[in-house]
Amino acid sequence: MSSCKCVVITVIVLVVIITVIAVVATSLKKLDSDEIGIKYDTIRKILGNTTEREGLYTGLPGFKFIIFPSVYTSLTFNHLESLNKDGVQIVLDITYQYKVRSDKLREVILEFRDKDGYTKILKYEGESAIHETCSHFNTSQFQAERANFQKKVKENIMVRYKKLNAEMTDLQVNNIARPTEYESAIRSKERAREDIRVANNERPRLLTEADTQIREAETQAKIIIDKADSAARILANRALTESQAIIAQYEKEAEAYKKIVEASGLGFTIDGFISYLGVRVIAKATNPVYIGLDSPAKTVYP
């Protein structure tokens, strides 16, 4: 009988020990260095009032912590499609860091329940802020005013997150992808602009070359004209000299012939004069000349 009592007592003690261990285990909870939380009584459904930080905590059996990060956490949007001011679809990669305000943690839990629900709302608000900011920038501004775009996105998100009791920092716009057709048009425009720039740079040199060629052509034309004028003057002078010499020669011959036929001279008749001319022609011939004269032609006349 006594042995049975010992067994019962032993069992009871073990049950009590196990119960105590279980109660103690469910009454202890730990927060890590990167966590904050508020106690929540899962049995009575009561949320605590104090935000707790790193450490080991006790509470009523069955309590737990609703835990949030105490450090900044990254939220990333990859390949987020948005329409800009021109109605052109832009693809964005954006990352930023956020965390809940510790002094407003109880309000956040009452409104959004837990970290997952809170993060989902923050992501929706962040995406909405990005779309709103894109609607104020045209296609060219995304490239020319990238820093300003990044600044505006951050400002819009911060305004929205402030209402949600969240802090936000270090936004990075990692990529802005415009449509392929637009990029092709931009490249073509840049090439055309570069060609224009090169042409403008080459223009002074080409104008100088053209002016040089014009001056060379004008100089060459002047040289040709001067040569032609000189040759023409020489030919004209030569022709004039030759014509004057011929005229003078004929004038002398005319005077000589006049003396031959005049009575005061040799007094040749016309036939005699012709015969005289024939003799002169024959005398000047370099080759033998054979002439048949009709009788009573004479070879010599007084």
Short mmCIF file of C-alpha atoms in Angstrom, two decimals:
data_model
loop_
_atom_site.label_atom_id
_atom_site.label_comp_id
_atom_site.label_asym_id
_atom_site.label_seq_id
_atom_site.Cartn_x
_atom_site.Cartn_y
_atom_site.Cartn_z
CA MET A 1 0.00 0.00 0.00
CA SER A 2 2.82 2.29 0.89
CA SER A 3 4.53 1.58 -2.43
CA CYS A 4 1.41 2.62 -4.31
CA LYS A 5 1.32 5.89 -2.40
CA CYS A 6 4.95 6.51 -3.31
CA VAL A 7 4.22 5.98 -6.98
CA VAL A 8 1.23 8.32 -6.89
CA ILE A 9 3.23 10.97 -5.06
CA THR A 10 6.09 10.59 -7.54
CA VAL A 11 3.73 10.99 -10.48
CA ILE A 12 2.11 14.02 -8.91
CA VAL A 13 5.50 15.60 -8.28
CA LEU A 14 6.58 14.94 -11.85
CA VAL A 15 3.36 16.43 -13.17
CA VAL A 16 3.82 19.49 -11.02
CA ILE A 17 7.43 19.88 -12.13
CA ILE A 18 6.49 19.49 -15.79
CA THR A 19 3.63 21.96 -15.36
CA VAL A 20 5.90 24.46 -13.66
CA ILE A 21 8.48 24.08 -16.44
CA ALA A 22 5.81 24.51 -19.08
CA VAL A 23 4.37 27.56 -17.34
CA VAL A 24 7.83 29.09 -16.95
CA ALA A 25 8.68 28.31 -20.58
CA THR A 26 5.50 29.96 -21.85
CA SER A 27 6.12 32.90 -19.53
CA LEU A 28 9.56 33.72 -20.95
CA LYS A 29 10.12 35.40 -24.31
CA LYS A 30 13.24 36.93 -25.84
CA LEU A 31 13.78 39.87 -28.20
CA ASP A 32 16.93 40.01 -30.32
CA SER A 33 19.08 43.08 -30.79
CA ASP A 34 17.41 43.95 -34.12
CA GLU A 35 13.83 43.52 -32.83
CA ILE A 36 11.22 45.50 -30.96
CA GLY A 37 7.84 44.24 -29.84
CA ILE A 38 4.77 44.60 -27.64
CA LYS A 39 3.44 41.88 -25.35
CA TYR A 40 0.18 40.26 -26.39
CA ASP A 41 -1.91 38.06 -24.10
CA THR A 42 -3.17 35.34 -26.42
CA ILE A 43 -5.63 34.05 -23.83
CA ARG A 44 -7.32 37.27 -22.80
CA LYS A 45 -6.62 38.99 -26.18
CA ILE A 46 -5.02 42.02 -24.56
CA LEU A 47 -2.25 44.06 -26.19
CA GLY A 48 0.36 45.66 -23.98
CA ASN A 49 1.10 49.37 -23.86
CA THR A 50 4.90 49.37 -23.79
CA THR A 51 7.33 48.87 -26.68
CA GLU A 52 10.03 46.48 -25.55
CA ARG A 53 13.55 46.12 -26.91
CA GLU A 54 16.34 43.55 -26.80
CA GLY A 55 16.21 41.28 -23.75
CA LEU A 56 14.50 38.42 -21.94
CA TYR A 57 10.98 39.09 -20.66
CA THR A 58 8.43 37.33 -18.44
CA GLY A 59 4.70 37.51 -18.60
CA LEU A 60 1.50 35.63 -18.08
CA PRO A 61 1.48 32.09 -19.44
CA GLY A 62 0.73 32.00 -23.15
CA PHE A 63 1.80 35.56 -23.93
CA LYS A 64 3.83 36.43 -27.01
CA PHE A 65 5.53 39.40 -28.63
CA ILE A 66 4.23 41.01 -31.81
CA ILE A 67 7.64 41.68 -33.29
CA PHE A 68 8.86 44.32 -35.75
CA PRO A 69 12.43 45.06 -36.96
CA SER A 70 14.19 47.76 -34.95
CA VAL A 71 16.61 48.49 -37.83
CA TYR A 72 16.06 49.74 -41.37
CA THR A 73 14.78 47.09 -43.77
CA SER A 74 15.07 47.22 -47.56
CA LEU A 75 12.02 47.32 -49.79
CA THR A 76 12.71 46.70 -53.46
CA PHE A 77 10.63 47.24 -56.60
CA ASN A 78 12.04 45.30 -59.57
CA HIS A 79 10.77 45.91 -63.10
CA LEU A 80 8.01 48.21 -61.90
CA GLU A 81 6.09 49.47 -64.93
CA SER A 82 4.76 53.02 -64.81
CA LEU A 83 3.41 55.59 -67.26
CA ASN A 84 5.14 58.95 -67.47
CA LYS A 85 3.79 62.39 -68.36
CA ASP A 86 3.94 61.56 -72.10
CA GLY A 87 2.03 58.30 -71.61
CA VAL A 88 5.21 56.30 -72.31
CA GLN A 89 5.73 53.14 -70.26
CA ILE A 90 8.85 53.30 -68.08
CA VAL A 91 10.36 50.29 -66.28
CA LEU A 92 11.97 51.11 -62.93
CA ASP A 93 14.17 49.34 -60.37
CA ILE A 94 13.95 51.18 -57.02
CA THR A 95 15.17 50.26 -53.53
CA TYR A 96 14.83 52.10 -50.25
CA GLN A 97 15.10 51.40 -46.52
CA TYR A 98 12.35 51.84 -43.92
CA LYS A 99 11.43 51.02 -40.33
CA VAL A 100 8.47 51.52 -38.03
CA ARG A 101 8.55 54.30 -35.45
CA SER A 102 9.02 52.58 -32.11
CA ASP A 103 6.93 55.16 -30.23
CA LYS A 104 4.00 54.46 -32.57
CA LEU A 105 4.30 50.67 -32.59
CA ARG A 106 1.10 50.04 -30.61
CA GLU A 107 -0.92 52.21 -33.05
CA VAL A 108 0.60 50.36 -35.99
CA ILE A 109 -0.25 46.97 -34.49
CA LEU A 110 -3.82 48.02 -33.71
CA GLU A 111 -4.27 49.23 -37.32
CA PHE A 112 -2.29 46.66 -39.32
CA ARG A 113 -2.10 43.70 -36.87
CA ASP A 114 1.47 42.53 -37.54
CA LYS A 115 4.63 43.06 -39.55
CA ASP A 116 3.36 41.28 -42.67
CA GLY A 117 0.18 43.36 -42.87
CA TYR A 118 2.14 46.54 -42.21
CA THR A 119 4.78 45.75 -44.87
CA LYS A 120 2.07 45.01 -47.45
CA ILE A 121 0.48 48.45 -46.89
CA LEU A 122 3.89 50.16 -47.04
CA LYS A 123 4.62 48.46 -50.35
CA TYR A 124 1.28 49.58 -51.82
CA GLU A 125 1.87 53.16 -50.68
CA GLY A 126 5.45 53.16 -52.00
CA GLU A 127 4.33 51.89 -55.40
CA SER A 128 1.56 54.47 -55.53
CA ALA A 129 4.05 57.26 -54.74
CA ILE A 130 6.36 56.05 -57.53
CA HIS A 131 3.51 56.06 -60.06
CA GLU A 132 2.46 59.54 -58.97
CA THR A 133 6.00 60.89 -59.34
CA CYS A 134 6.42 59.34 -62.80
CA SER A 135 3.30 61.14 -64.00
CA HIS A 136 5.08 64.50 -63.49
CA PHE A 137 8.15 63.71 -65.64
CA ASN A 138 8.29 63.42 -69.43
CA THR A 139 10.46 60.88 -71.22
CA SER A 140 13.52 63.06 -71.75
CA GLN A 141 13.52 64.27 -68.13
CA PHE A 142 14.12 60.75 -66.83
CA GLN A 143 17.59 60.94 -68.37
CA ALA A 144 18.34 64.64 -68.04
CA GLU A 145 16.90 65.03 -64.50
CA ARG A 146 17.49 61.62 -62.98
CA ALA A 147 18.71 63.02 -59.65
CA ASN A 148 15.67 65.29 -59.41
CA PHE A 149 13.37 62.34 -60.17
CA GLN A 150 15.00 60.28 -57.42
CA LYS A 151 14.61 63.17 -54.99
CA LYS A 152 10.91 63.61 -55.82
CA VAL A 153 10.21 59.89 -55.41
CA LYS A 154 11.84 59.93 -51.99
CA GLU A 155 9.91 63.03 -50.90
CA ASN A 156 6.56 61.56 -51.99
CA ILE A 157 7.20 58.26 -50.23
CA MET A 158 8.32 60.02 -47.06
CA VAL A 159 5.10 62.05 -46.97
CA ARG A 160 3.00 58.89 -47.27
CA TYR A 161 5.10 56.90 -44.81
CA LYS A 162 4.88 59.65 -42.21
CA LYS A 163 1.11 59.12 -42.10
CA LEU A 164 1.76 55.39 -41.59
CA ASN A 165 4.22 56.01 -38.73
CA ALA A 166 7.20 54.78 -40.75
CA GLU A 167 10.63 56.29 -41.29
CA MET A 168 12.32 56.02 -44.67
CA THR A 169 15.87 56.71 -45.94
CA ASP A 170 18.45 56.04 -48.67
CA LEU A 171 16.32 55.64 -51.78
CA GLN A 172 18.19 54.37 -54.84
CA VAL A 173 16.88 54.42 -58.43
CA ASN A 174 18.94 51.55 -59.82
CA ASN A 175 17.56 51.50 -63.34
CA ILE A 176 15.29 53.52 -65.63
CA ALA A 177 14.44 51.61 -68.81
CA ARG A 178 12.65 53.43 -71.59
CA PRO A 179 10.91 51.66 -74.53
CA THR A 180 13.20 50.13 -77.16
CA GLU A 181 11.68 52.27 -79.91
CA TYR A 182 12.31 55.42 -77.89
CA GLU A 183 15.89 54.41 -77.15
CA SER A 184 16.48 53.76 -80.86
CA ALA A 185 15.04 57.17 -81.72
CA ILE A 186 17.24 58.81 -79.08
CA ARG A 187 20.35 57.06 -80.43
CA SER A 188 19.48 58.17 -83.95
CA LYS A 189 18.97 61.70 -82.73
CA GLU A 190 22.30 61.64 -80.90
CA ARG A 191 24.06 60.32 -84.00
CA ALA A 192 22.47 63.07 -86.09
CA ARG A 193 23.47 65.65 -83.48
CA GLU A 194 27.02 64.31 -83.50
CA ASP A 195 27.11 64.40 -87.31
CA ILE A 196 25.92 68.02 -87.19
CA ARG A 197 28.58 68.85 -84.61
CA VAL A 198 31.28 67.22 -86.74
CA ALA A 199 30.01 69.02 -89.83
CA ASN A 200 30.03 72.34 -87.97
CA ASN A 201 33.58 71.67 -86.81
CA GLU A 202 34.62 70.71 -90.34
CA ARG A 203 32.88 73.68 -91.93
CA PRO A 204 35.67 76.26 -91.33
CA ARG A 205 38.27 73.90 -92.77
CA LEU A 206 36.11 73.08 -95.80
CA LEU A 207 35.35 76.77 -96.37
CA THR A 208 39.07 77.56 -96.17
CA GLU A 209 39.83 74.79 -98.67
CA ALA A 210 37.06 76.02 -100.97
CA ASP A 211 38.31 79.62 -100.73
CA THR A 212 41.85 78.42 -101.45
CA GLN A 213 40.68 76.48 -104.48
CA ILE A 214 38.72 79.52 -105.70
CA ARG A 215 41.77 81.76 -105.29
CA GLU A 216 43.95 79.19 -107.04
CA ALA A 217 41.44 78.95 -109.90
CA GLU A 218 41.21 82.74 -110.14
CA THR A 219 45.00 83.04 -110.14
CA GLN A 220 45.32 80.31 -112.76
CA ALA A 221 42.65 81.95 -114.90
CA LYS A 222 44.45 85.30 -114.61
CA ILE A 223 47.73 83.63 -115.64
CA ILE A 224 46.03 81.99 -118.64
CA ILE A 225 44.38 85.29 -119.61
CA ASP A 226 47.68 87.16 -119.25
CA LYS A 227 49.45 84.54 -121.37
CA ALA A 228 46.70 84.75 -123.99
CA ASP A 229 46.84 88.56 -124.00
CA SER A 230 50.63 88.47 -124.33
CA ALA A 231 50.49 85.90 -127.14
CA ALA A 232 47.78 87.91 -128.87
CA ARG A 233 49.87 91.11 -128.62
CA ILE A 234 52.91 89.30 -129.97
CA LEU A 235 50.94 87.82 -132.86
CA ALA A 236 49.31 91.14 -133.58
CA ASN A 237 52.65 92.94 -133.53
CA ARG A 238 54.21 90.25 -135.71
CA ALA A 239 51.34 90.38 -138.17
CA LEU A 240 51.50 94.16 -138.22
CA THR A 241 55.26 94.11 -138.80
CA GLU A 242 54.98 91.48 -141.50
CA SER A 243 52.12 93.30 -143.20
CA GLN A 244 54.06 96.56 -143.07
CA ALA A 245 57.15 94.79 -144.51
CA ILE A 246 55.09 93.24 -147.30
CA ILE A 247 53.40 96.54 -148.04
CA ALA A 248 56.77 98.30 -148.06
CA GLN A 249 58.20 95.59 -150.33
CA TYR A 250 55.30 95.89 -152.75
CA GLU A 251 55.49 99.65 -152.63
CA LYS A 252 59.19 99.48 -153.60
CA GLU A 253 58.48 96.97 -156.33
CA ALA A 254 55.65 99.16 -157.57
CA GLU A 255 58.00 102.12 -157.70
CA ALA A 256 60.59 100.02 -159.52
CA TYR A 257 58.02 98.74 -162.02
CA LYS A 258 56.77 102.28 -162.47
CA LYS A 259 60.26 103.43 -163.45
CA ILE A 260 60.55 100.50 -165.88
CA VAL A 261 57.39 101.40 -167.81
CA GLU A 262 57.62 105.17 -167.52
CA ALA A 263 59.01 107.13 -170.47
CA SER A 264 61.44 108.81 -168.14
CA GLY A 265 62.68 105.39 -167.12
CA LEU A 266 63.33 102.33 -169.26
CA GLY A 267 60.16 102.90 -171.28
CA PHE A 268 59.10 99.24 -171.49
CA THR A 269 55.94 98.42 -173.33
CA ILE A 270 53.37 96.21 -171.63
CA ASP A 271 54.57 93.17 -173.59
CA GLY A 272 58.17 93.97 -172.78
CA PHE A 273 57.33 94.44 -169.11
CA ILE A 274 55.56 91.07 -169.00
CA SER A 275 58.50 89.46 -170.70
CA TYR A 276 60.77 91.07 -168.11
CA LEU A 277 58.69 89.64 -165.29
CA GLY A 278 58.84 86.20 -166.89
CA VAL A 279 62.61 86.38 -167.11
CA ARG A 280 62.81 87.32 -163.45
CA VAL A 281 60.60 84.44 -162.45
CA ILE A 282 62.67 82.01 -164.48
CA ALA A 283 65.88 83.46 -163.07
CA LYS A 284 64.72 82.92 -159.50
CA ALA A 285 63.64 79.32 -160.14
CA THR A 286 65.85 76.74 -158.39
CA ASN A 287 64.97 74.00 -160.91
CA PRO A 288 65.20 74.07 -164.71
CA VAL A 289 62.21 75.78 -166.37
CA TYR A 290 61.08 74.95 -169.86
CA ILE A 291 58.87 77.51 -171.66
CA GLY A 292 57.56 77.61 -175.17
CA LEU A 293 57.19 81.17 -176.54
CA ASP A 294 55.25 81.92 -179.73
CA SER A 295 57.21 83.64 -182.50
CA PRO A 296 57.91 86.48 -182.96
CA ALA A 297 58.19 86.78 -179.16
CA LYS A 298 61.43 88.28 -178.01
CA THR A 299 63.39 87.53 -174.94
CA VAL A 300 65.05 90.88 -174.77
CA TYR A 301 63.50 94.25 -175.49
CA PRO A 302 65.25 97.58 -175.71
#
